[in-house]
Coordinates of C-alpha atoms in Angstrom, one line a residue:
M1 CA 0.0 0.0 0.0
V2 CA 1.2 3.5 -0.8
H3 CA 0.3 6.4 1.3
Y4 CA -0.3 9.8 -0.2
I5 CA -0.1 12.8 2.1
R6 CA -1.2 16.3 1.8
R7 CA -0.8 17.2 5.2
R8 CA -3.5 14.8 4.2
V9 CA -2.9 11.1 3.8
V10 CA -4.3 8.0 2.3
P11 CA -3.7 5.4 5.0
S12 CA -3.5 1.7 4.5
G13 CA -5.1 0.6 7.8
R14 CA -8.0 1.5 10.1
G15 CA -5.8 3.1 12.8
A16 CA -3.7 4.9 10.3
R17 CA -6.3 7.6 9.7
E18 CA -6.3 8.4 13.4
L19 CA -2.5 8.5 13.6
I20 CA -2.4 10.8 10.6
R21 CA -5.0 13.1 12.2
L22 CA -3.0 13.1 15.5
A23 CA 0.1 14.0 13.5
G24 CA -1.6 17.0 12.0
G25 CA -2.4 15.5 8.7
R26 CA -5.7 15.0 6.8
Y27 CA -7.1 12.1 4.9
T28 CA -6.6 13.0 1.2
Y29 CA -9.4 11.0 -0.5
A30 CA -12.2 11.2 2.0
N31 CA -14.8 11.1 -0.8
Y32 CA -13.6 7.8 -2.2
S33 CA -14.4 4.3 -1.0
R34 CA -11.5 2.9 -3.1
V35 CA -8.3 4.7 -4.1
D36 CA -6.4 3.4 -7.0
L37 CA -3.6 4.9 -9.1
E38 CA -6.1 6.5 -11.5
V39 CA -7.7 8.4 -8.5
V40 CA -4.3 9.4 -7.3
L41 CA -3.2 10.7 -10.7
K42 CA -6.5 12.6 -11.0
H43 CA -5.6 14.5 -7.8
K44 CA -1.8 14.6 -8.5
N45 CA -1.5 18.2 -7.3
D46 CA -3.6 17.6 -4.1
V47 CA -0.9 15.6 -2.4
D48 CA 2.1 16.9 -0.5
I49 CA 3.9 13.8 0.6
L50 CA 4.3 10.2 -0.8
V51 CA 5.1 7.3 1.5
W52 CA 6.0 4.2 -0.4
S53 CA 5.5 1.0 1.6
G54 CA 7.1 -1.5 -0.7
Y55 CA 10.5 -3.0 -0.3
G56 CA 13.5 -2.5 -2.5
V57 CA 13.4 1.2 -3.2
K58 CA 16.3 3.4 -2.3
T59 CA 15.6 6.4 -4.5
I60 CA 12.7 8.3 -6.0
D61 CA 13.9 7.0 -9.4
D62 CA 13.4 3.4 -8.1
I63 CA 9.7 4.2 -7.5
I64 CA 9.4 5.8 -11.0
K65 CA 10.8 2.7 -12.5
I66 CA 8.1 0.6 -10.8
E67 CA 5.3 3.0 -11.8
P68 CA 6.4 5.8 -14.2
R69 CA 3.2 7.7 -13.9
L70 CA 4.1 8.6 -10.3
K71 CA 6.6 11.1 -11.7
E72 CA 3.5 13.4 -12.2
L73 CA 2.8 13.6 -8.4
R74 CA 3.7 16.9 -6.8
P75 CA 5.6 15.2 -3.9
V76 CA 7.8 13.3 -6.4
I77 CA 8.5 16.5 -8.3
L78 CA 9.3 18.3 -5.0
G79 CA 11.3 15.5 -3.5
R80 CA 8.9 14.9 -0.5
V81 CA 9.0 11.1 -0.8
Y82 CA 9.5 8.6 2.0
A83 CA 9.6 4.8 2.2
Y84 CA 9.2 2.4 5.1
S85 CA 12.5 1.5 6.7
P86 CA 13.4 -2.2 7.1
A87 CA 12.4 -1.8 10.8
F88 CA 8.9 -0.5 10.0
Y89 CA 6.9 -3.7 10.2
Q90 CA 8.8 -5.0 13.3
L91 CA 8.6 -1.8 15.3
S92 CA 5.6 0.3 14.2
N93 CA 3.0 -1.8 16.0
A94 CA 5.2 -2.2 19.1
Y95 CA 6.0 1.5 19.3
P96 CA 3.0 3.5 18.0
E97 CA 4.3 6.6 19.8
K98 CA 7.4 6.4 17.6
L99 CA 5.2 6.0 14.5
L100 CA 3.2 9.0 15.5
E101 CA 6.4 11.0 16.2
E102 CA 7.9 10.2 12.8
L103 CA 4.6 11.0 11.0
V104 CA 4.7 14.4 12.7
W105 CA 8.3 14.9 11.4
I106 CA 7.1 13.9 7.8
I107 CA 4.1 16.1 7.8
H108 CA 5.8 19.0 9.6
P109 CA 9.5 18.8 8.5
E110 CA 10.4 21.8 10.5
A111 CA 10.0 19.6 13.6
A112 CA 12.2 16.7 12.3
P113 CA 15.7 16.3 13.9
P114 CA 18.0 15.4 11.0
G115 CA 18.8 11.8 10.7
N116 CA 16.6 10.5 13.5
F117 CA 14.1 8.4 11.5
T118 CA 13.8 4.8 12.5
L119 CA 10.6 3.7 10.8
F120 CA 10.8 5.8 7.6
V121 CA 13.6 6.8 5.1
K122 CA 13.5 10.0 3.1
L123 CA 14.2 9.2 -0.5
K124 CA 16.3 11.3 -2.8

């Protein structure tokens, strides 16, 4: 699942919407019951942050190789792209406060201490 954030987010789980809200974000596609790539591309300028949840990406170009149309998204153009770290699945459920903290850093980068991410990785 990919998360699209505009100080709004498309979460992948039931609790994710609440975490996003607590972190100061808003659910991007509240009017959709199902969000696919076509919906995302339709609203490509309504998204501020992309969080890629798949494995094996180290750069934004890696994501574009997987799905070239994502290069049209504002966060890809602006470089506001994150991916899950290898520790995400092991630690995010055990430490929801860390997940919330890092979502705050992503949504509000002025609050992020440089290099302190554990659950996410900023892609370049």
